């Protein structure tokens, strides 16, 4: 069975600086998708970025980028120029061909003004 | 284009009562997924439905929980005889088709059992 591990329960970063959130996963599949979701205090689950496993190029969305290391089964999220609005829980999720999303336990990101 | 709608946003039930959670998928979406989030945890898959069909309910507790997605109207997650351990946030997501890899989430329903 697939598992997703986020080893950092909480991270803090100074406003305008860069922070990296870690995620590792375990799977025997070769074709899958990886996601980072943001959950602010409103609890709405917001998709931040996604990565297809067959793509070697790391996904980027504005200030958000990933470091996808398929062999190491690592999928970290880098947030550049951190803003106060980035404060939230961040969840890493794995999706295989069977559509179920497997979620990590989350990392709470604190932005210091 | 309205997003995924869930209601109610907050629901309080006493032990032994029934809870009904509703989910209206995005327009044009015929696939619905329910997830549960316990405090301080990630989401856990519960059930996947298409119109009038349950495709995968492997994440649903065997008793007291049921789900449906009728031809007309929202998807319903029903919890009978609620217990304190059912207190959680329940999220619904929808997608236009199974092969589409992106699931769009609703705002969730927070169930509190007193």
Short mmCIF file of C-alpha atoms in Angstrom, two decimals:
data_model
loop_
_atom_site.label_atom_id
_atom_site.label_comp_id
_atom_site.label_asym_id
_atom_site.label_seq_id
_atom_site.Cartn_x
_atom_site.Cartn_y
_atom_site.Cartn_z
CA UNK A 1 0.00 0.00 0.00
CA UNK A 2 1.10 3.53 -0.69
CA UNK A 3 2.09 5.80 2.17
CA UNK A 4 2.93 9.50 2.40
CA UNK A 5 5.14 10.90 5.14
CA UNK A 6 5.58 14.52 6.16
CA UNK A 7 8.26 14.57 8.83
CA UNK A 8 7.89 18.22 9.81
CA UNK A 9 4.81 18.84 11.99
CA UNK A 10 5.57 22.57 12.04
CA UNK A 11 7.83 25.00 10.19
CA UNK A 12 8.32 28.72 10.59
CA UNK A 13 9.84 31.26 8.24
CA UNK A 14 10.43 34.98 8.21
CA UNK A 15 8.25 36.94 5.83
CA UNK A 16 9.89 37.34 2.39
CA UNK A 17 12.26 34.42 2.95
CA UNK A 18 12.21 30.94 1.43
CA UNK A 19 11.03 27.76 3.10
CA UNK A 20 11.04 24.12 2.00
CA UNK A 21 8.52 21.55 3.18
CA UNK A 22 9.46 17.88 2.97
CA UNK A 23 7.44 14.94 1.74
CA UNK A 24 8.41 11.35 1.06
CA UNK A 25 6.24 8.55 -0.21
CA UNK A 26 6.38 4.85 -0.72
CA UNK A 27 4.98 3.07 -3.76
CA UNK A 28 5.73 0.28 -6.17
CA UNK A 29 3.86 2.01 -8.99
CA UNK A 30 5.59 3.83 -11.80
CA UNK A 31 2.69 6.00 -12.93
CA UNK A 32 1.16 8.34 -10.38
CA UNK A 33 0.56 11.97 -9.45
CA UNK A 34 1.71 14.04 -6.51
CA UNK A 35 0.06 17.12 -5.07
CA UNK A 36 0.56 19.81 -2.49
CA UNK A 37 -2.61 21.19 -0.93
CA UNK A 38 -2.95 24.19 1.35
CA UNK A 39 -5.52 24.30 4.14
CA UNK A 40 -5.88 27.77 5.70
CA UNK A 41 -7.87 28.38 8.90
CA UNK A 42 -11.05 28.43 6.80
CA UNK A 43 -10.34 24.69 6.29
CA UNK A 44 -10.96 24.92 2.55
CA UNK A 45 -8.58 22.54 0.77
CA UNK A 46 -6.77 24.44 -1.98
CA UNK A 47 -4.59 22.83 -4.63
CA UNK A 48 -1.17 24.50 -4.68
CA UNK A 49 0.76 22.45 -7.22
CA UNK A 50 0.76 19.05 -8.92
CA UNK A 51 3.39 16.84 -10.49
CA UNK A 52 3.00 13.94 -12.88
CA UNK A 53 5.50 11.18 -12.12
CA UNK A 54 6.37 10.67 -15.79
CA UNK A 55 7.53 14.27 -16.12
CA UNK A 56 11.13 14.90 -15.22
CA UNK A 57 10.71 18.66 -15.10
CA UNK A 58 9.78 20.04 -11.70
CA UNK A 59 6.43 21.82 -11.56
CA UNK A 60 6.32 25.53 -10.80
CA UNK A 61 3.43 27.84 -9.96
CA UNK A 62 4.53 31.42 -9.34
CA UNK A 63 6.27 31.43 -5.92
CA UNK A 64 5.70 27.70 -5.43
CA UNK A 65 7.96 25.04 -6.89
CA UNK A 66 8.69 21.40 -6.19
CA UNK A 67 11.80 19.28 -6.09
CA UNK A 68 10.66 15.91 -7.38
CA UNK A 69 13.19 13.12 -6.92
CA UNK A 70 11.49 10.00 -8.29
CA UNK A 71 14.23 7.53 -7.42
CA UNK A 72 14.39 8.81 -3.86
CA UNK A 73 10.57 9.07 -3.69
CA UNK A 74 10.83 12.60 -2.46
CA UNK A 75 8.55 15.53 -3.29
CA UNK A 76 9.42 18.73 -1.45
CA UNK A 77 7.65 22.09 -1.78
CA UNK A 78 9.60 25.34 -1.91
CA UNK A 79 7.84 28.60 -1.17
CA UNK A 80 9.81 31.68 -2.19
CA UNK A 81 9.23 35.21 -0.91
CA UNK A 82 6.93 33.94 1.84
CA UNK A 83 3.87 36.05 2.53
CA UNK A 84 1.60 36.24 5.56
CA UNK A 85 -1.19 34.70 3.49
CA UNK A 86 0.88 31.57 3.05
CA UNK A 87 0.33 30.62 6.68
CA UNK A 88 -1.64 27.38 6.66
CA UNK A 89 -1.44 23.61 6.96
CA UNK A 90 0.23 22.08 3.93
CA UNK A 91 -0.57 18.53 2.89
CA UNK A 92 1.30 16.33 0.48
CA UNK A 93 -0.91 13.82 -1.37
CA UNK A 94 -0.33 10.88 -3.70
CA UNK A 95 -2.73 9.66 -6.35
CA UNK A 96 -2.34 6.48 -8.29
CA UNK A 97 -4.39 5.16 -11.16
CA UNK A 98 -7.08 4.04 -8.74
CA UNK A 99 -8.00 7.73 -8.07
CA UNK A 100 -7.76 7.58 -4.29
CA UNK A 101 -5.75 10.38 -2.76
CA UNK A 102 -3.36 9.22 -0.03
CA UNK A 103 -2.48 12.07 2.33
CA UNK A 104 0.38 12.95 4.63
CA UNK A 105 -0.28 14.21 8.16
CA UNK A 106 0.45 17.80 7.22
CA UNK A 107 2.95 20.54 8.09
CA UNK A 108 1.84 23.70 9.84
CA UNK A 109 3.57 26.69 8.26
CA UNK A 110 3.98 29.82 10.39
CA UNK A 111 5.01 33.10 8.78
CA UNK A 112 6.79 35.55 11.07
CA UNK A 113 6.20 39.21 10.19
CA UNK B 1 -18.85 28.47 -12.28
CA UNK B 2 -19.75 27.53 -8.74
CA UNK B 3 -17.34 25.24 -6.95
CA UNK B 4 -18.14 22.16 -4.93
CA UNK B 5 -20.82 22.99 -2.38
CA UNK B 6 -21.22 21.29 0.96
CA UNK B 7 -23.84 21.84 3.57
CA UNK B 8 -24.17 22.31 6.34
CA UNK B 9 -20.75 23.78 7.12
CA UNK B 10 -21.17 22.93 10.79
CA UNK B 11 -23.35 20.21 12.26
CA UNK B 12 -23.84 19.35 15.91
CA UNK B 13 -25.46 16.08 16.86
CA UNK B 14 -26.00 14.26 20.13
CA UNK B 15 -24.82 10.70 20.47
CA UNK B 16 -27.29 8.33 18.86
CA UNK B 17 -28.70 10.83 16.38
CA UNK B 18 -28.30 10.73 12.62
CA UNK B 19 -26.10 13.05 10.60
CA UNK B 20 -26.71 13.85 6.92
CA UNK B 21 -24.00 15.64 4.99
CA UNK B 22 -24.68 16.96 1.50
CA UNK B 23 -22.37 17.57 -1.40
CA UNK B 24 -23.20 19.22 -4.71
CA UNK B 25 -20.39 18.65 -7.20
CA UNK B 26 -19.17 21.21 -9.66
CA UNK B 27 -21.31 21.63 -12.74
CA UNK B 28 -20.53 18.92 -15.25
CA UNK B 29 -18.84 16.67 -12.69
CA UNK B 30 -20.30 13.20 -12.27
CA UNK B 31 -17.71 11.71 -9.91
CA UNK B 32 -17.79 12.37 -6.17
CA UNK B 33 -15.34 11.40 -3.45
CA UNK B 34 -15.79 11.65 0.32
CA UNK B 35 -12.87 12.06 2.73
CA UNK B 36 -12.71 12.35 6.50
CA UNK B 37 -10.21 14.45 8.42
CA UNK B 38 -9.71 13.73 12.08
CA UNK B 39 -8.10 16.46 14.22
CA UNK B 40 -4.39 16.93 13.54
CA UNK B 41 -4.42 14.38 10.70
CA UNK B 42 -4.51 14.29 6.93
CA UNK B 43 -7.57 13.26 4.98
CA UNK B 44 -8.61 9.63 4.69
CA UNK B 45 -10.54 8.31 1.69
CA UNK B 46 -14.00 6.99 2.46
CA UNK B 47 -16.00 6.39 -0.70
CA UNK B 48 -16.11 7.09 -4.42
CA UNK B 49 -19.42 7.41 -6.25
CA UNK B 50 -20.71 8.07 -9.70
CA UNK B 51 -24.30 8.90 -10.45
CA UNK B 52 -26.45 6.12 -8.96
CA UNK B 53 -23.40 3.89 -8.37
CA UNK B 54 -20.99 3.25 -5.54
CA UNK B 55 -17.67 2.51 -7.20
CA UNK B 56 -15.43 2.05 -4.18
CA UNK B 57 -16.45 2.14 -0.51
CA UNK B 58 -13.32 0.50 0.84
CA UNK B 59 -12.68 3.40 3.23
CA UNK B 60 -16.13 3.44 4.77
CA UNK B 61 -16.72 1.94 8.22
CA UNK B 62 -18.75 -1.22 7.82
CA UNK B 63 -21.54 -0.08 10.09
CA UNK B 64 -23.59 3.10 10.49
CA UNK B 65 -22.09 4.85 7.43
CA UNK B 66 -23.68 4.97 3.99
CA UNK B 67 -23.40 7.15 0.92
CA UNK B 68 -25.44 7.78 -2.17
CA UNK B 69 -25.32 9.92 -5.29
CA UNK B 70 -28.76 9.88 -6.89
CA UNK B 71 -29.54 10.72 -10.48
CA UNK B 72 -30.94 14.05 -9.33
CA UNK B 73 -29.71 16.05 -6.38
CA UNK B 74 -26.63 16.11 -4.21
CA UNK B 75 -24.54 13.27 -2.89
CA UNK B 76 -25.41 12.36 0.69
CA UNK B 77 -23.13 10.92 3.36
CA UNK B 78 -25.27 9.48 6.12
CA UNK B 79 -24.05 8.52 9.58
CA UNK B 80 -26.52 6.72 11.80
CA UNK B 81 -26.35 6.59 15.58
CA UNK B 82 -23.39 8.94 15.76
CA UNK B 83 -20.70 8.48 18.41
CA UNK B 84 -18.09 10.93 19.70
CA UNK B 85 -15.45 9.32 17.49
CA UNK B 86 -17.37 10.45 14.40
CA UNK B 87 -16.49 14.06 15.21
CA UNK B 88 -14.38 15.21 12.29
CA UNK B 89 -14.34 17.33 9.17
CA UNK B 90 -15.88 15.61 6.17
CA UNK B 91 -14.75 16.76 2.76
CA UNK B 92 -16.32 16.11 -0.58
CA UNK B 93 -14.45 16.37 -3.87
CA UNK B 94 -15.60 16.04 -7.45
CA UNK B 95 -14.06 15.44 -10.84
CA UNK B 96 -15.49 15.36 -14.35
CA UNK B 97 -14.33 11.81 -14.98
CA UNK B 98 -12.38 9.09 -13.27
CA UNK B 99 -9.33 9.52 -15.43
CA UNK B 100 -9.11 13.17 -14.60
CA UNK B 101 -6.44 13.40 -11.98
CA UNK B 102 -7.62 16.56 -10.30
CA UNK B 103 -10.24 16.49 -7.58
CA UNK B 104 -11.86 19.77 -6.61
CA UNK B 105 -12.70 20.07 -2.94
CA UNK B 106 -15.62 21.58 -1.14
CA UNK B 107 -15.24 23.60 2.07
CA UNK B 108 -16.05 20.62 4.27
CA UNK B 109 -18.62 19.92 6.95
CA UNK B 110 -17.44 19.95 10.54
CA UNK B 111 -19.41 17.39 12.54
CA UNK B 112 -19.38 17.65 16.30
CA UNK B 113 -20.95 14.90 18.36
CA UNK B 114 -21.82 15.89 21.92
#
